[in-house]
Tab-separated table of C-alpha atoms in Angstrom:
chain	number	residue	atom	x	y	z
A	18	MET	CA	106.858	125.262	130.675
A	19	TYR	CA	105.999	127.366	133.720
A	20	ASN	CA	102.537	125.761	133.781
A	21	PHE	CA	104.198	122.351	134.102
A	22	GLY	CA	106.278	123.456	137.081
A	23	PHE	CA	109.600	124.205	135.394
A	24	ASP	CA	111.412	126.980	137.220
A	25	ASP	CA	113.038	130.069	135.723
A	26	LYS	CA	116.407	128.365	135.369
A	27	TRP	CA	115.064	125.558	133.127
A	28	VAL	CA	112.930	127.899	131.055
A	29	GLY	CA	115.933	130.191	130.643
A	30	TRP	CA	118.124	127.318	129.451
A	31	ILE	CA	115.559	126.259	126.856
A	32	LYS	CA	115.042	129.838	125.648
A	33	THR	CA	118.804	130.269	125.328
A	34	CYS	CA	119.119	127.038	123.330
A	35	ILE	CA	116.403	128.165	120.961
A	36	SER	CA	117.297	131.840	120.618
A	37	THR	CA	121.090	131.544	120.264
A	38	ALA	CA	121.120	128.763	117.666
A	39	ARG	CA	123.007	129.440	114.454
A	40	ILE	CA	122.424	127.414	111.316
A	41	SER	CA	123.592	127.256	107.719
A	42	VAL	CA	122.053	125.654	104.678
A	43	LEU	CA	123.737	123.491	102.075
A	44	VAL	CA	123.333	124.965	98.595
A	45	ASN	CA	124.708	122.765	95.838
A	46	GLY	CA	126.732	120.923	98.478
A	47	SER	CA	128.338	124.057	99.965
A	48	PRO	CA	127.269	125.618	103.289
A	49	THR	CA	125.974	129.190	103.312
A	50	SER	CA	126.969	131.744	105.938
A	51	GLU	CA	125.517	131.036	109.370
A	52	PHE	CA	122.346	132.845	110.420
A	53	SER	CA	119.907	132.769	113.325
A	54	PRO	CA	116.463	131.258	112.713
A	55	HIS	CA	113.673	133.678	113.600
A	56	LYS	CA	111.054	131.237	114.888
A	57	GLY	CA	111.395	128.360	117.333
A	58	LEU	CA	112.781	124.927	116.647
A	59	ARG	CA	113.689	123.439	113.322
A	60	GLN	CA	113.180	119.907	112.094
A	61	GLY	CA	115.901	117.662	113.477
A	62	ASP	CA	116.604	119.858	116.508
A	63	PRO	CA	117.466	117.505	119.419
A	64	LEU	CA	115.194	119.496	121.755
A	65	SER	CA	112.192	119.085	119.467
A	66	PRO	CA	110.930	115.688	120.739
A	67	PHE	CA	111.124	116.786	124.376
A	68	LEU	CA	109.309	120.079	123.842
A	69	PHE	CA	106.757	118.326	121.650
A	70	ASN	CA	105.991	115.957	124.542
A	71	LEU	CA	105.178	118.957	126.729
A	72	VAL	CA	102.817	120.319	124.089
A	73	ALA	CA	101.191	116.908	123.588
A	74	GLU	CA	100.650	116.631	127.344
A	75	GLY	CA	99.007	120.054	127.274
A	76	THR	CA	96.589	118.786	124.635
A	77	ASN	CA	95.936	115.703	126.749
A	78	ILE	CA	95.145	117.843	129.815
A	79	LEU	CA	92.755	120.088	127.847
A	80	MET	CA	90.878	117.112	126.401
A	81	GLU	CA	90.685	115.241	129.721
A	82	ARG	CA	89.361	118.365	131.449
A	83	ALA	CA	86.717	118.811	128.729
A	84	LYS	CA	85.706	115.160	129.167
A	85	ASP	CA	85.502	115.559	132.967
A	86	LEU	CA	83.315	118.662	132.549
A	87	GLY	CA	81.022	116.809	130.129
A	88	LEU	CA	81.861	119.086	127.205
A	89	VAL	CA	83.052	116.088	125.163
A	90	LYS	CA	81.646	112.599	125.719
A	91	GLY	CA	84.135	110.707	123.576
A	92	ALA	CA	83.671	107.080	122.587
A	93	VAL	CA	83.060	104.066	124.813
A	94	VAL	CA	85.383	101.155	124.031
A	95	GLY	CA	85.516	97.528	125.159
A	96	HIS	CA	83.890	95.472	127.910
A	97	SER	CA	85.195	97.778	130.625
A	98	GLU	CA	83.523	100.702	128.813
A	99	LEU	CA	86.663	102.825	128.671
A	100	LYS	CA	85.843	106.387	127.601
A	101	LEU	CA	88.217	107.773	124.976
A	102	SER	CA	88.073	111.440	124.094
A	103	HIS	CA	91.242	111.384	122.012
A	104	LEU	CA	94.271	109.419	120.832
A	105	GLN	CA	97.666	110.895	120.051
A	106	PHE	CA	100.492	109.467	117.984
A	107	ALA	CA	103.512	111.562	117.002
A	108	ASP	CA	102.029	114.848	115.781
A	109	ASP	CA	98.602	113.428	114.938
A	110	THR	CA	95.550	113.580	117.180
A	111	ILE	CA	92.214	111.811	116.762
A	112	ILE	CA	89.347	113.374	118.712
A	113	PHE	CA	86.176	111.385	119.411
A	114	CYS	CA	82.838	113.059	120.046
A	115	GLU	CA	79.098	112.709	119.659
A	116	ALA	CA	77.573	113.948	116.409
A	117	ASN	CA	76.024	117.091	117.862
A	118	TRP	CA	76.710	120.796	117.484
A	119	GLU	CA	77.550	121.371	121.158
A	120	GLU	CA	80.449	118.931	121.074
A	121	ILE	CA	81.719	120.109	117.678
A	122	ILE	CA	81.808	123.705	118.939
A	123	ALA	CA	83.389	122.592	122.241
A	124	ILE	CA	86.169	120.810	120.352
A	125	LYS	CA	86.802	123.863	118.193
A	126	ARG	CA	87.034	125.996	121.354
A	127	ILE	CA	89.422	123.501	122.988
A	128	LEU	CA	91.659	123.644	119.923
A	129	ARG	CA	91.592	127.456	120.005
A	130	CYS	CA	92.605	127.353	123.690
A	131	PHE	CA	95.478	125.088	122.682
A	132	GLU	CA	96.616	127.639	120.091
A	133	VAL	CA	96.495	130.509	122.586
A	134	MET	CA	98.184	128.600	125.411
A	135	PHE	CA	101.045	127.171	123.359
A	136	GLY	CA	101.435	129.828	120.681
A	137	LEU	CA	101.044	127.201	117.974
A	138	LYS	CA	98.728	127.336	114.980
A	139	ILE	CA	96.530	124.398	114.018
A	140	ASN	CA	96.105	124.003	110.281
A	141	PHE	CA	92.375	123.290	110.108
A	142	HIS	CA	92.620	122.798	106.339
A	143	LYS	CA	94.615	119.615	107.019
A	144	CYS	CA	92.031	118.358	109.541
A	145	LYS	CA	89.479	115.725	108.587
A	146	VAL	CA	85.999	115.141	110.001
A	147	TYR	CA	84.612	111.594	109.803
A	148	GLY	CA	81.316	110.196	110.962
A	149	ILE	CA	80.472	106.668	112.011
A	150	SER	CA	76.772	105.946	111.499
A	151	VAL	CA	76.276	109.649	110.752
A	152	GLU	CA	74.753	110.946	107.529
A	153	ASP	CA	77.258	112.390	105.058
A	154	ASP	CA	75.390	115.718	104.859
A	155	LEU	CA	75.667	116.201	108.627
A	156	VAL	CA	79.399	115.371	108.561
A	157	LYS	CA	79.859	117.979	105.808
A	158	GLU	CA	77.977	120.564	107.918
A	159	PHE	CA	80.219	119.809	110.919
A	160	ALA	CA	83.323	120.202	108.735
A	161	LYS	CA	82.049	123.548	107.407
A	162	LYS	CA	81.259	124.763	110.927
A	163	VAL	CA	84.785	123.937	112.075
A	164	GLU	CA	86.278	125.940	109.186
A	165	LEU	CA	83.925	128.904	109.769
A	166	PHE	CA	85.632	129.496	113.116
A	167	ASN	CA	89.027	130.068	111.426
């Protein structure tokens, strides 16, 4: 949040909301004793969509910077030749790149930067690699290379 210009007061408020939360669980229709969650937000937390937007914007900034530096070329779309490096919807991201090792490795490094910057873990086992007009064997090699970095 500091990187987006939020001052200490805002960051403190958010930390307090997250760290002082108390929850209980329904077991057979009856609530358990309250306890404090140990890690971050839980599903359904009203802060979740707002904090997720900050994280998504961080991903957007990383990908745009990589595109500007020529690390990722993306895909050219339409008559105006719009360059897309990625699309985001909810918690899904589609990343477009050329079918070459330099871009595959660059994307893996960008995703690692994301993990370090935001303290979040990407589940690479849930990721998919697809190729358009790319041989299946090469797509499989790219997918293996991505997993080797885990």
